[in-house]
PDB file of C-alpha atoms in Angstrom:
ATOM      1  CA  UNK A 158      15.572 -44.190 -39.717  1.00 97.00           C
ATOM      2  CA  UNK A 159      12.690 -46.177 -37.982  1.00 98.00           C
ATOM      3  CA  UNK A 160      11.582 -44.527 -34.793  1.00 98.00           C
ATOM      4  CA  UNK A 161       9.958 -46.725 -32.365  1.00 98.00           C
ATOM      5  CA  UNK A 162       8.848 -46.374 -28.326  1.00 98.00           C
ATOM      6  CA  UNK A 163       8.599 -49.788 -26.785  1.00 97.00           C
ATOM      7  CA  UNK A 164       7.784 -50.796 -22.878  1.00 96.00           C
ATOM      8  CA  UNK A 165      10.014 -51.949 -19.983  1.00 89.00           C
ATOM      9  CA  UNK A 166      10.617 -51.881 -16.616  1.00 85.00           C
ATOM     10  CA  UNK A 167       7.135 -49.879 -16.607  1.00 87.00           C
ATOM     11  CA  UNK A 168       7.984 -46.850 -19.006  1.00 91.00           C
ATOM     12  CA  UNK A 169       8.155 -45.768 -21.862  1.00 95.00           C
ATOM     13  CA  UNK A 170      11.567 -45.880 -23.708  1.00 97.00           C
ATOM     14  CA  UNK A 171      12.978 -44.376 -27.552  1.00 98.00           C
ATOM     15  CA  UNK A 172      14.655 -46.843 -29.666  1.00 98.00           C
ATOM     16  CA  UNK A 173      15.703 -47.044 -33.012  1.00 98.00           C
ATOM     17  CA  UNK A 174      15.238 -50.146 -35.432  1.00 97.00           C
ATOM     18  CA  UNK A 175      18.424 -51.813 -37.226  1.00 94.00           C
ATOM     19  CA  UNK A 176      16.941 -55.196 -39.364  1.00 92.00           C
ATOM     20  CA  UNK A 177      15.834 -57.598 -36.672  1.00 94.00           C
ATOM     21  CA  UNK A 178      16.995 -55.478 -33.965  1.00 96.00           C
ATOM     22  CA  UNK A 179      15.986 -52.371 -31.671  1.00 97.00           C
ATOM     23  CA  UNK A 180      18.744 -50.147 -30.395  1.00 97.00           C
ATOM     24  CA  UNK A 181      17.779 -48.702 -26.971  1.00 97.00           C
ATOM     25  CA  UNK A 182      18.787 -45.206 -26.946  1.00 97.00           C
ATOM     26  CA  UNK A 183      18.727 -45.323 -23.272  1.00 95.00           C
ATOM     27  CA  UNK A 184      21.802 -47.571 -23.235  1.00 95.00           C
ATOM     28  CA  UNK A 185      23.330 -45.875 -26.696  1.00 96.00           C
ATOM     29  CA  UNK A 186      22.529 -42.285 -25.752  1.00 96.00           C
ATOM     30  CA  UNK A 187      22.011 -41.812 -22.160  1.00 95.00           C
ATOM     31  CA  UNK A 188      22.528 -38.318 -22.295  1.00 95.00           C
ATOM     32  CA  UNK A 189      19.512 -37.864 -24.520  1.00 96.00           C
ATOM     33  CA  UNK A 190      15.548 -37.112 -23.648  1.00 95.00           C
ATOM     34  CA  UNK A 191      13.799 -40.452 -23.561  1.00 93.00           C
ATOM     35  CA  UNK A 192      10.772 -38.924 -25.588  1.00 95.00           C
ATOM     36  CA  UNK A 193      10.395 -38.273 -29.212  1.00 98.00           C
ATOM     37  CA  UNK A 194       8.508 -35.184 -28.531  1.00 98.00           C
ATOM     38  CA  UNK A 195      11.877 -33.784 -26.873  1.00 97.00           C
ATOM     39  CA  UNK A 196      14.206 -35.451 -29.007  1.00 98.00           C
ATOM     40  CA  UNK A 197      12.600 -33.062 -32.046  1.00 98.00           C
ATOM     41  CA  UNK A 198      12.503 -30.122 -30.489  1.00 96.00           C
ATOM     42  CA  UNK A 199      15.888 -30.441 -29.111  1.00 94.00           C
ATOM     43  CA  UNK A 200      16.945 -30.558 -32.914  1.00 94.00           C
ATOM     44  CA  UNK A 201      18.798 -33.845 -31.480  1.00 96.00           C
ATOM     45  CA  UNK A 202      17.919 -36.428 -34.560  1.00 97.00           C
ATOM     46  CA  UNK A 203      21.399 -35.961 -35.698  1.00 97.00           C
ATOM     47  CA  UNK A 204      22.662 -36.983 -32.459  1.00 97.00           C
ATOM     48  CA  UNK A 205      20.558 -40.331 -32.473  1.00 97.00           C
ATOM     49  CA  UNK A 206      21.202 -40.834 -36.228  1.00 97.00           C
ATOM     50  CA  UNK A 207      25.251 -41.638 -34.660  1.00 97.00           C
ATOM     51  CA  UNK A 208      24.103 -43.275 -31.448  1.00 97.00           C
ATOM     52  CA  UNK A 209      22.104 -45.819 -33.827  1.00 96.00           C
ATOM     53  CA  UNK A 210      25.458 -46.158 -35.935  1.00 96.00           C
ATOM     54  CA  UNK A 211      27.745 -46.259 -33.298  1.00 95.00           C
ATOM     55  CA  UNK A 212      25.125 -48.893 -31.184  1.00 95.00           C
ATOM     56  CA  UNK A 213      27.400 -51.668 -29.213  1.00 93.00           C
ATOM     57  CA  UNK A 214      25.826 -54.772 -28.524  1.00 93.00           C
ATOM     58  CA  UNK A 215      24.731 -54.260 -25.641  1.00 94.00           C
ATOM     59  CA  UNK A 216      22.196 -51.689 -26.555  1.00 96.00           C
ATOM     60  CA  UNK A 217      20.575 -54.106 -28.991  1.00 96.00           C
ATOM     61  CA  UNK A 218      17.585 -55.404 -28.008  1.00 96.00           C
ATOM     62  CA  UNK A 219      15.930 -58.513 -30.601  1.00 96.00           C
ATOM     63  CA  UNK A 220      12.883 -56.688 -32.018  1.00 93.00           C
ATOM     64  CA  UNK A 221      10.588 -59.469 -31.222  1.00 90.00           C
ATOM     65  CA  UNK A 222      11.886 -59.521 -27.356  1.00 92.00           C
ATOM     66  CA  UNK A 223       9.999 -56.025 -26.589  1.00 93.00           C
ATOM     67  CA  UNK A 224       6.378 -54.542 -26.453  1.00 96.00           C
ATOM     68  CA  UNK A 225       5.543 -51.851 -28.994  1.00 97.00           C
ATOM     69  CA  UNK A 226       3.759 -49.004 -27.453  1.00 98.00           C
ATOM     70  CA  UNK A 227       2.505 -46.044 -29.846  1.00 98.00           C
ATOM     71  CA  UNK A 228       5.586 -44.419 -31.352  1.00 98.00           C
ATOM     72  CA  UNK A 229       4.400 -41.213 -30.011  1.00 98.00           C
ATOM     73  CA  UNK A 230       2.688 -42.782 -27.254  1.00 96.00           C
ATOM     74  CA  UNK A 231       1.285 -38.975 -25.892  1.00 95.00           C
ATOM     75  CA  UNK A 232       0.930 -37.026 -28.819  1.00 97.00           C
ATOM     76  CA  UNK A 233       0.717 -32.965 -27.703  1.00 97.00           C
ATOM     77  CA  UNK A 234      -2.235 -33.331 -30.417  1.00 98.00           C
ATOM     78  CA  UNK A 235      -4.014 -35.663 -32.726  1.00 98.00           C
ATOM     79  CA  UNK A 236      -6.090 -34.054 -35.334  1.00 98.00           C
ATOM     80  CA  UNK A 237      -7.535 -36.263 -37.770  1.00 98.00           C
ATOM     81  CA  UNK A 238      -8.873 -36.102 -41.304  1.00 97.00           C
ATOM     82  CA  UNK A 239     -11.831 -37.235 -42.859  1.00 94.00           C
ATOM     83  CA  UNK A 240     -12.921 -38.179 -46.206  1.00 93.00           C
ATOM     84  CA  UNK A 241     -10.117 -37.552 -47.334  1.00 96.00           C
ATOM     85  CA  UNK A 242      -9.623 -39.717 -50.941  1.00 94.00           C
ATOM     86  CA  UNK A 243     -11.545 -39.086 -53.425  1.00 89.00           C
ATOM     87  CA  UNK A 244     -12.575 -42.801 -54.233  1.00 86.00           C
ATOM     88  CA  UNK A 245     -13.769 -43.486 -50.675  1.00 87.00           C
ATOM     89  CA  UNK A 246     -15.868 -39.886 -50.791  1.00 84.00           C
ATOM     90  CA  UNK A 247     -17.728 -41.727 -53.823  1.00 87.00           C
ATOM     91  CA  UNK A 248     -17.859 -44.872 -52.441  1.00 84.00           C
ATOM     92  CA  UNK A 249     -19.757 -43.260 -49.248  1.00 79.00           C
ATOM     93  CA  UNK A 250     -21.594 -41.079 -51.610  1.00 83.00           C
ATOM     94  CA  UNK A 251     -20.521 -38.013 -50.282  1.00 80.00           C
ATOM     95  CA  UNK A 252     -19.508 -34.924 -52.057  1.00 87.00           C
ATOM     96  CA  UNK A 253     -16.176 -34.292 -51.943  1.00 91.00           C
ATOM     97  CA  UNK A 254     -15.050 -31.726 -49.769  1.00 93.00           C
ATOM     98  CA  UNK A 255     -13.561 -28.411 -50.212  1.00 95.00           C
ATOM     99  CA  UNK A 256     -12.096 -27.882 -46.988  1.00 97.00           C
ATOM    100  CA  UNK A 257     -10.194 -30.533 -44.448  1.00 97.00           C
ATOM    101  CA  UNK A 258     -12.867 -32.467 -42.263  1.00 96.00           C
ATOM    102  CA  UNK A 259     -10.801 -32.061 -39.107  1.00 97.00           C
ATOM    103  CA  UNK A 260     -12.054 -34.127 -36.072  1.00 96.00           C
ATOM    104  CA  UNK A 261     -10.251 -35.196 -32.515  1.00 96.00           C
ATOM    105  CA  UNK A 262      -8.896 -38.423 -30.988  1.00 97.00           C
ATOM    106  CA  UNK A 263      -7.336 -38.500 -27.607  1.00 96.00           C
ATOM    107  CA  UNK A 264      -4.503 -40.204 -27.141  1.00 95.00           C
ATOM    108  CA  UNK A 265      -6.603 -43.215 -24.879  1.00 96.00           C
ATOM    109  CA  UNK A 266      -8.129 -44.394 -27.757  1.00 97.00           C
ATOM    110  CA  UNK A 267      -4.918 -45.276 -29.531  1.00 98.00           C
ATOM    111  CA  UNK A 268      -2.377 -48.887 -28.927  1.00 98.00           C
ATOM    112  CA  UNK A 269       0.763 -49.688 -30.354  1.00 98.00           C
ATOM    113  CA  UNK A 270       1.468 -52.343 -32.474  1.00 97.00           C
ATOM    114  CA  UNK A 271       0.727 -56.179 -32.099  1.00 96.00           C
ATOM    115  CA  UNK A 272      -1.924 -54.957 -29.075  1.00 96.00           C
ATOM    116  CA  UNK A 273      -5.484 -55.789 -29.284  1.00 97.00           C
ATOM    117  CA  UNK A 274      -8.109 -53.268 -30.393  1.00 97.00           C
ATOM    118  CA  UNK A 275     -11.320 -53.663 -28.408  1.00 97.00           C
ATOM    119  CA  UNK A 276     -14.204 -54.004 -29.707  1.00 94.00           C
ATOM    120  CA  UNK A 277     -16.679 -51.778 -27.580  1.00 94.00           C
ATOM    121  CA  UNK A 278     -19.525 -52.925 -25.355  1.00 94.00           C
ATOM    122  CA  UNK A 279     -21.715 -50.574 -26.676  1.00 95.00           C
ATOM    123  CA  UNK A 280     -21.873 -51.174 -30.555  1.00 96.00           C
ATOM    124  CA  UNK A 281     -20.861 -53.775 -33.022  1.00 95.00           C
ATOM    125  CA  UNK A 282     -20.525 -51.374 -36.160  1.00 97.00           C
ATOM    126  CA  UNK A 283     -16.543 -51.615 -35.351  1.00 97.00           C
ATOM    127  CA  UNK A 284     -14.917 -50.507 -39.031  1.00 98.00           C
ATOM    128  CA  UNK A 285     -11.340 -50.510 -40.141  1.00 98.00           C
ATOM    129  CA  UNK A 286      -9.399 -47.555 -41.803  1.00 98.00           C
ATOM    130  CA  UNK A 287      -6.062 -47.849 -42.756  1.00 98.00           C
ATOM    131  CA  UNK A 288      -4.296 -44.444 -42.584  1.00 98.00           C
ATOM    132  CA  UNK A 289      -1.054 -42.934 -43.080  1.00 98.00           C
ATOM    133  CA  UNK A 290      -0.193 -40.842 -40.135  1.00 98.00           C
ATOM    134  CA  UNK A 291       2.110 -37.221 -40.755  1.00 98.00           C
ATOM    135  CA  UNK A 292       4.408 -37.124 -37.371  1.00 98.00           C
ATOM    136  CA  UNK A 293       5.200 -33.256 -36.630  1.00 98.00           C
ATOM    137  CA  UNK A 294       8.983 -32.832 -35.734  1.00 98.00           C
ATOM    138  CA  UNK A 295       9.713 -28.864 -36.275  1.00 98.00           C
ATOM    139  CA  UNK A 296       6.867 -26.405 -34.049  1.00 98.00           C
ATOM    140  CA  UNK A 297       4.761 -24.124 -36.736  1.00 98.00           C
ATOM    141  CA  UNK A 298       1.652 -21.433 -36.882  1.00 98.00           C
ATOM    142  CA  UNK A 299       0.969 -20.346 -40.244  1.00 98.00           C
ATOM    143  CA  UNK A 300       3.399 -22.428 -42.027  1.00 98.00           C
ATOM    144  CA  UNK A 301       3.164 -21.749 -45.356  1.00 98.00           C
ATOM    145  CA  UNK A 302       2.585 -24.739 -48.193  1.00 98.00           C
ATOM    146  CA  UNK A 303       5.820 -24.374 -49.856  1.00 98.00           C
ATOM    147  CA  UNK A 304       7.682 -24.720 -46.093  1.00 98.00           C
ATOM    148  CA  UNK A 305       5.323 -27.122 -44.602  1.00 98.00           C
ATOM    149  CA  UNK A 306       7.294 -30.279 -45.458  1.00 98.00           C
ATOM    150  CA  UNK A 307       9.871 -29.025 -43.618  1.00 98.00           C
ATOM    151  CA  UNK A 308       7.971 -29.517 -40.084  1.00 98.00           C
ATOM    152  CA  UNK A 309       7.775 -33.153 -40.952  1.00 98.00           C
ATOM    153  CA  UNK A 310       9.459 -35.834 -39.072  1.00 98.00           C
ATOM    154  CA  UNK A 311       8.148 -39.008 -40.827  1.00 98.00           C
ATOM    155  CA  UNK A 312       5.195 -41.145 -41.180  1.00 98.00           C
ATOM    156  CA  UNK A 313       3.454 -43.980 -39.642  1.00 98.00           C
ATOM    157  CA  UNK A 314       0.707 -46.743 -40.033  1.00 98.00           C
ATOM    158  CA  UNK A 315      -2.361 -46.010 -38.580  1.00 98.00           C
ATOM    159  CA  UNK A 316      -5.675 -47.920 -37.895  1.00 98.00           C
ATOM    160  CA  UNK A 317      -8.954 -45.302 -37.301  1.00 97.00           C
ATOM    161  CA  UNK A 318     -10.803 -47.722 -36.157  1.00 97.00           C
ATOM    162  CA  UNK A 319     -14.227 -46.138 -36.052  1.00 97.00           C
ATOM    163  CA  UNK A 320     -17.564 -46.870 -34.581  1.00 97.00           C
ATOM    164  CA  UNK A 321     -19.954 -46.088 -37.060  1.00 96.00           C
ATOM    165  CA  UNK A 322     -23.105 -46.092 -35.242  1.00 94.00           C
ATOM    166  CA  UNK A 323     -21.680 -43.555 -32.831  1.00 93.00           C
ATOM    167  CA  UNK A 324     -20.041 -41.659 -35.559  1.00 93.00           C
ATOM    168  CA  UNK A 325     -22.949 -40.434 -37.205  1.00 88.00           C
ATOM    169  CA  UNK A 326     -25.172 -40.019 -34.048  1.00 91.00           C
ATOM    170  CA  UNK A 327     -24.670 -35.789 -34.492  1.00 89.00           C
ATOM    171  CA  UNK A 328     -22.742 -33.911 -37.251  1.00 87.00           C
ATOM    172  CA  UNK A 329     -19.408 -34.471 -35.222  1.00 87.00           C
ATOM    173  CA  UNK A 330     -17.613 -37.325 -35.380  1.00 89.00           C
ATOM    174  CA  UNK A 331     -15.707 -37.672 -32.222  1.00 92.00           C
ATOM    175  CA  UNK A 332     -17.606 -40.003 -30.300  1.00 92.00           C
ATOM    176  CA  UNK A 333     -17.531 -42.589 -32.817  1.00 93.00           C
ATOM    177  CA  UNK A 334     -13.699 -42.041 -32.943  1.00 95.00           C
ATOM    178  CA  UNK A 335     -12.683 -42.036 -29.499  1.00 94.00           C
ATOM    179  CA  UNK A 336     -13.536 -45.249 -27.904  1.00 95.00           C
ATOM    180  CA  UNK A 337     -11.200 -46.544 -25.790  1.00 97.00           C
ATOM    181  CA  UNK A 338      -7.836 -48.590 -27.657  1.00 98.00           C
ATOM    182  CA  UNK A 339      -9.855 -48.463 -30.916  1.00 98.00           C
ATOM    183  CA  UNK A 340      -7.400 -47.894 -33.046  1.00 98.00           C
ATOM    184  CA  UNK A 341      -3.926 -48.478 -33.508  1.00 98.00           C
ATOM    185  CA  UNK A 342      -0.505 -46.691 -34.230  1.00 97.00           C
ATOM    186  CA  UNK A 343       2.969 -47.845 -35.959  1.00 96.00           C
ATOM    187  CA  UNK A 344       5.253 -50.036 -35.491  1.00 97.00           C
ATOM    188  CA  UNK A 345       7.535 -47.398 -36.489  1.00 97.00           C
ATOM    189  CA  UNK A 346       7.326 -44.007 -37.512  1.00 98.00           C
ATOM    190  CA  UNK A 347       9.934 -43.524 -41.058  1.00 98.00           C
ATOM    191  CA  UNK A 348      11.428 -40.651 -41.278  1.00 98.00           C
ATOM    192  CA  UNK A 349      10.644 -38.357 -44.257  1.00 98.00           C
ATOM    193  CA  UNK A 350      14.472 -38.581 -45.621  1.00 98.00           C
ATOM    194  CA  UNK A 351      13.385 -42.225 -46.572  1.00 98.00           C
ATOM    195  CA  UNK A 352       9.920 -41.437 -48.242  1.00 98.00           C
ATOM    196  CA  UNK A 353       9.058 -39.670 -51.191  1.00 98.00           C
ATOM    197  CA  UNK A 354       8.356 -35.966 -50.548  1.00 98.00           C
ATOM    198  CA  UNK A 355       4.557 -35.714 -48.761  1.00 98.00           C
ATOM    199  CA  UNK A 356       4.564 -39.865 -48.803  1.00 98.00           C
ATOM    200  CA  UNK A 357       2.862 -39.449 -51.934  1.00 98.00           C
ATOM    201  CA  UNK A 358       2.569 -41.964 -54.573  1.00 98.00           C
ATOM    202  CA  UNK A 359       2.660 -44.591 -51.702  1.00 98.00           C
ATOM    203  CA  UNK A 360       0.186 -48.108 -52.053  1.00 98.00           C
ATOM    204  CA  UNK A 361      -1.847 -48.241 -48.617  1.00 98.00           C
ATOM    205  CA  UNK A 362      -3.925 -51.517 -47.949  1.00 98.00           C
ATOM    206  CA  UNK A 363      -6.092 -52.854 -45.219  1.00 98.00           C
ATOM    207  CA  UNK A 364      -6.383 -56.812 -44.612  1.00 98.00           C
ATOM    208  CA  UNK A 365      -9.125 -58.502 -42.603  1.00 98.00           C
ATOM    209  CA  UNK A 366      -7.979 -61.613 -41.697  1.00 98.00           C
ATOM    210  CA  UNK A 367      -5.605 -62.172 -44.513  1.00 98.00           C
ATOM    211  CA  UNK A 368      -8.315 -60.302 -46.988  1.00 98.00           C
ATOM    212  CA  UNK A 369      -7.687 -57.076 -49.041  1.00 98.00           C
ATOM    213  CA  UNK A 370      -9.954 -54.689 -48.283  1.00 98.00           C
ATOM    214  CA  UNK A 371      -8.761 -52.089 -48.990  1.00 98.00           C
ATOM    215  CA  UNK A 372      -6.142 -51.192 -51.860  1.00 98.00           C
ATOM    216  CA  UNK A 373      -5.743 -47.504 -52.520  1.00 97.00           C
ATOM    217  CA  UNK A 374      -2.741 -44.772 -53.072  1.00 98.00           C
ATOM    218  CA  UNK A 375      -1.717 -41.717 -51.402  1.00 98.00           C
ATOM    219  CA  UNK A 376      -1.959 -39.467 -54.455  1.00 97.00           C
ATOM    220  CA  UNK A 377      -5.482 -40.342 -54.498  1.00 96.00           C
ATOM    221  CA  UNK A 378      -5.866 -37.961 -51.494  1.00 97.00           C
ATOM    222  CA  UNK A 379      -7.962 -34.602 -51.555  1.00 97.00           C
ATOM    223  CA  UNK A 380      -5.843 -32.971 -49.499  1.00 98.00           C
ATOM    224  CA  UNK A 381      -2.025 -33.648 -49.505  1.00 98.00           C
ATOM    225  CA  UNK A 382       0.395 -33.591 -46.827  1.00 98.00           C
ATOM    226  CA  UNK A 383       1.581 -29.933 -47.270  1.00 98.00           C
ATOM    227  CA  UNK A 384      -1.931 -28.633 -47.435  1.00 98.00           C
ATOM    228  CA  UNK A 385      -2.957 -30.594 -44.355  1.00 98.00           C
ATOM    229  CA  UNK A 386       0.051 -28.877 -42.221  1.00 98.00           C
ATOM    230  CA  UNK A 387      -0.556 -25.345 -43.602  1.00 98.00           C
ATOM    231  CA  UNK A 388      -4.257 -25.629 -43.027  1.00 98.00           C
ATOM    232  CA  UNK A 389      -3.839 -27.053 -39.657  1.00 98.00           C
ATOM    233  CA  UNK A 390      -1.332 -24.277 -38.710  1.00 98.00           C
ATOM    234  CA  UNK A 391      -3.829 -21.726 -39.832  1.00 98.00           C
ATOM    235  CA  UNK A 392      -6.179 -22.530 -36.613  1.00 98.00           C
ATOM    236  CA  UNK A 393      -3.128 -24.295 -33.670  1.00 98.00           C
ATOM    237  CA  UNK A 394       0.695 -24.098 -33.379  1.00 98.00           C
ATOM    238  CA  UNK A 395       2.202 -27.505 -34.432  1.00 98.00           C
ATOM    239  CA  UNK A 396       3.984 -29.033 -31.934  1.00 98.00           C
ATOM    240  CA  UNK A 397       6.781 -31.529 -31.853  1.00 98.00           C
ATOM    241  CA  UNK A 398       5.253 -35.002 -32.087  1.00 98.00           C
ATOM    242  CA  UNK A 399       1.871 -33.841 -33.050  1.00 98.00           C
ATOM    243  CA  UNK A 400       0.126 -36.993 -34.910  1.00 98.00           C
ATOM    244  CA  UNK A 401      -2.369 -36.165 -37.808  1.00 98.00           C
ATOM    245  CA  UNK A 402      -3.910 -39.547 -39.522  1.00 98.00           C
ATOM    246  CA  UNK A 403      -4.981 -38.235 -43.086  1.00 98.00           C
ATOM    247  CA  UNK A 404      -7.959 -40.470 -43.925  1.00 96.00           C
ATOM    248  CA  UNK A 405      -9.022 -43.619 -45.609  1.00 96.00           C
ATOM    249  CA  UNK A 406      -8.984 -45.183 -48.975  1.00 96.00           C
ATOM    250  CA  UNK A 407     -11.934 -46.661 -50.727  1.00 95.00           C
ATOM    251  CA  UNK A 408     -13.039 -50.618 -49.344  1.00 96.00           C
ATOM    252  CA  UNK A 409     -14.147 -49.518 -45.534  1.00 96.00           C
ATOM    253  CA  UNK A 410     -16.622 -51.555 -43.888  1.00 96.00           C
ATOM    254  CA  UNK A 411     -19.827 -49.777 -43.538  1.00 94.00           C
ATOM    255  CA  UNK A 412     -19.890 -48.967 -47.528  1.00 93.00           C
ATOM    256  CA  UNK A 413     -20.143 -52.594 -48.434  1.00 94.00           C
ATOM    257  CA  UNK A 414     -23.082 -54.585 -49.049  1.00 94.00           C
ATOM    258  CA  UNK A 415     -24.075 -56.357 -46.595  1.00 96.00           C
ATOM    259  CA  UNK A 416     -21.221 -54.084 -44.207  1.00 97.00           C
ATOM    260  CA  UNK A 417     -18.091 -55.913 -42.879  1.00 98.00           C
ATOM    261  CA  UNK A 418     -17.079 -55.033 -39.344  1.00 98.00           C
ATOM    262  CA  UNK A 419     -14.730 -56.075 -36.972  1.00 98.00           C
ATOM    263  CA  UNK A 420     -15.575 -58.856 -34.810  1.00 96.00           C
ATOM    264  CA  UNK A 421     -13.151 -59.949 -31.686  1.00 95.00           C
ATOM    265  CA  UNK A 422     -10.235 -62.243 -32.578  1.00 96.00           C
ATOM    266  CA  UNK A 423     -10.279 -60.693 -35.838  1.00 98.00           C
ATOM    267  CA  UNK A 424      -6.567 -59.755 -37.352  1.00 98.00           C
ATOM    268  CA  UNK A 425      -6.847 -56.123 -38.965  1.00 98.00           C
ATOM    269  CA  UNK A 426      -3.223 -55.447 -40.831  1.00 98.00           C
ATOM    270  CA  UNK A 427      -2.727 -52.058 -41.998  1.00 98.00           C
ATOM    271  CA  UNK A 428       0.253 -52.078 -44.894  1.00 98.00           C
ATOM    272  CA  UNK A 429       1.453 -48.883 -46.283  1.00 98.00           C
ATOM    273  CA  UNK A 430       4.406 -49.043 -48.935  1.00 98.00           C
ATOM    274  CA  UNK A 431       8.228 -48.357 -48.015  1.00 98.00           C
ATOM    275  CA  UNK A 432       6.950 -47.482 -44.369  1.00 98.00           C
ATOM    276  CA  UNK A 433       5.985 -51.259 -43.556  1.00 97.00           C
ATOM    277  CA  UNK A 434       2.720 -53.225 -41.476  1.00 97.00           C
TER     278      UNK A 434
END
């Protein structure tokens, strides 16, 4: 299935997309949580796998008709990981790393899709990263690696737009991370049924304004998606709808000569295969 969270009527609502078409589950399944976070740890996805089949009409909504937010517009968490592909570790020539780099966002710095990034006030080193995003469905602490696929919901696009400058003012990243709507998140979140185990094996790209920039693959990362969760759940309890972004592919901004950043009224596309743009 294709999870998605879209705006009206000033909140936040779960839907579910069919082809060119978004079944509200507030109309199809009134009796469930309107929040994905609760809908996962209710153990409920079997209960909106028949609402989506069973959908009437008149809980279709045309997909182009409604507002993306985030798909997990509030995640409990959002650990992210750095340098995490071997070929972009090179490219930034940077050794490559023998633990997770682990660092913050909040969920203000995040929009959904088809809504304007901003470009910052205070810099103009704005880079791209295209990212595929682990969605938590099934809470954890010391999940082992052989279970840790099990606590996965799906996967998601995901744009870490970074500020560069601001990213390497100290040893921690955050501040160059956490700008306000600097990066992005979705359109849908896939769930894991549909992908190959971990997402690996899976092409990820980054256009800038119709340009590849980026052209990598998901086995090319350091750290897979069951090591990620185990080593995460080392340290915090995974929660339901807990977002972790796993890092970038070679072909980011700020390694090229001269650098390429974002400029406003740019289009950034982040494409990741069998999960979608």
């Amino acid at each position: 299935m294709r999870l998605v969270t879209f705006a009206r009527d000033g909140g936040a609502h779960c839907g579910v997309r069919r082809g060119e078409s978004i079944v509200d589950l507030s109309v199809a399944a009134p009796d469930l949580p309107d929040d994905w976070p609760a809908i996962f740890s209710g153990g409920a996805m079997d209960r909106v796998a028949a609402a989506e089949k069973a959908a009437q009409e008149s809980a279709l909504l045309p997909a182009g008709s409604v507002s993306l937010l985030p798909p997990i517009p509030n995640p409990p968490k959002l650990p992210c990981i750095g340098l995490n592909y071997r070929s972009h570790a090179e490219e930034a020539g940077m050794a490559i790393p023998d633990y997770p780099i682990v660092f913050p966002r909040w969920p203000g710095s995040v929009v959904g899709h088809d809504t304007p990034i901003v470009c910052p006030r205070a810099s103009g080193n704005f880079d791209y990263e295209a990212e595929l995003a682990i969605v938590i469905g099934t809470a954890g602490r010391h999940i082992s690696k052989a279970r840790a696929l099990d606590h996965v919901i799906g996967y998601a696009c995901f744009n870490d737009g970074s500020l560069r400058d601001y990213q390497f003012k100290s040893s921690q990243w955050a501040m160059g991370k956490n700008f306000d709507a600097s990066g992005s998140f979705g359109p849908d979140i896939v769930t894991a049924d549909e992908l190959p185990p971990g997402a690996a094996g899976l092409r990820i790209m980054c256009r800038l304004n119709g340009e590849t920039l980026q052209d990598g693959n998901t086995d090319d990362m350091i750290f897979d998606t069951a090591t990620l969760v185990s080593t995460l759940s080392e340290v915090m309890t995974l929660e339901p709808g807990d977002v972790i972004p796993t890092g970038t592919p070679p072909g980011v901004g700020f390694a090229r000569k001269p650098p390429v950043w974002m400029k406003p009224g740019d289009v950034c596309e982040v494409e990741i295969e069998k999960i979608g743009i």
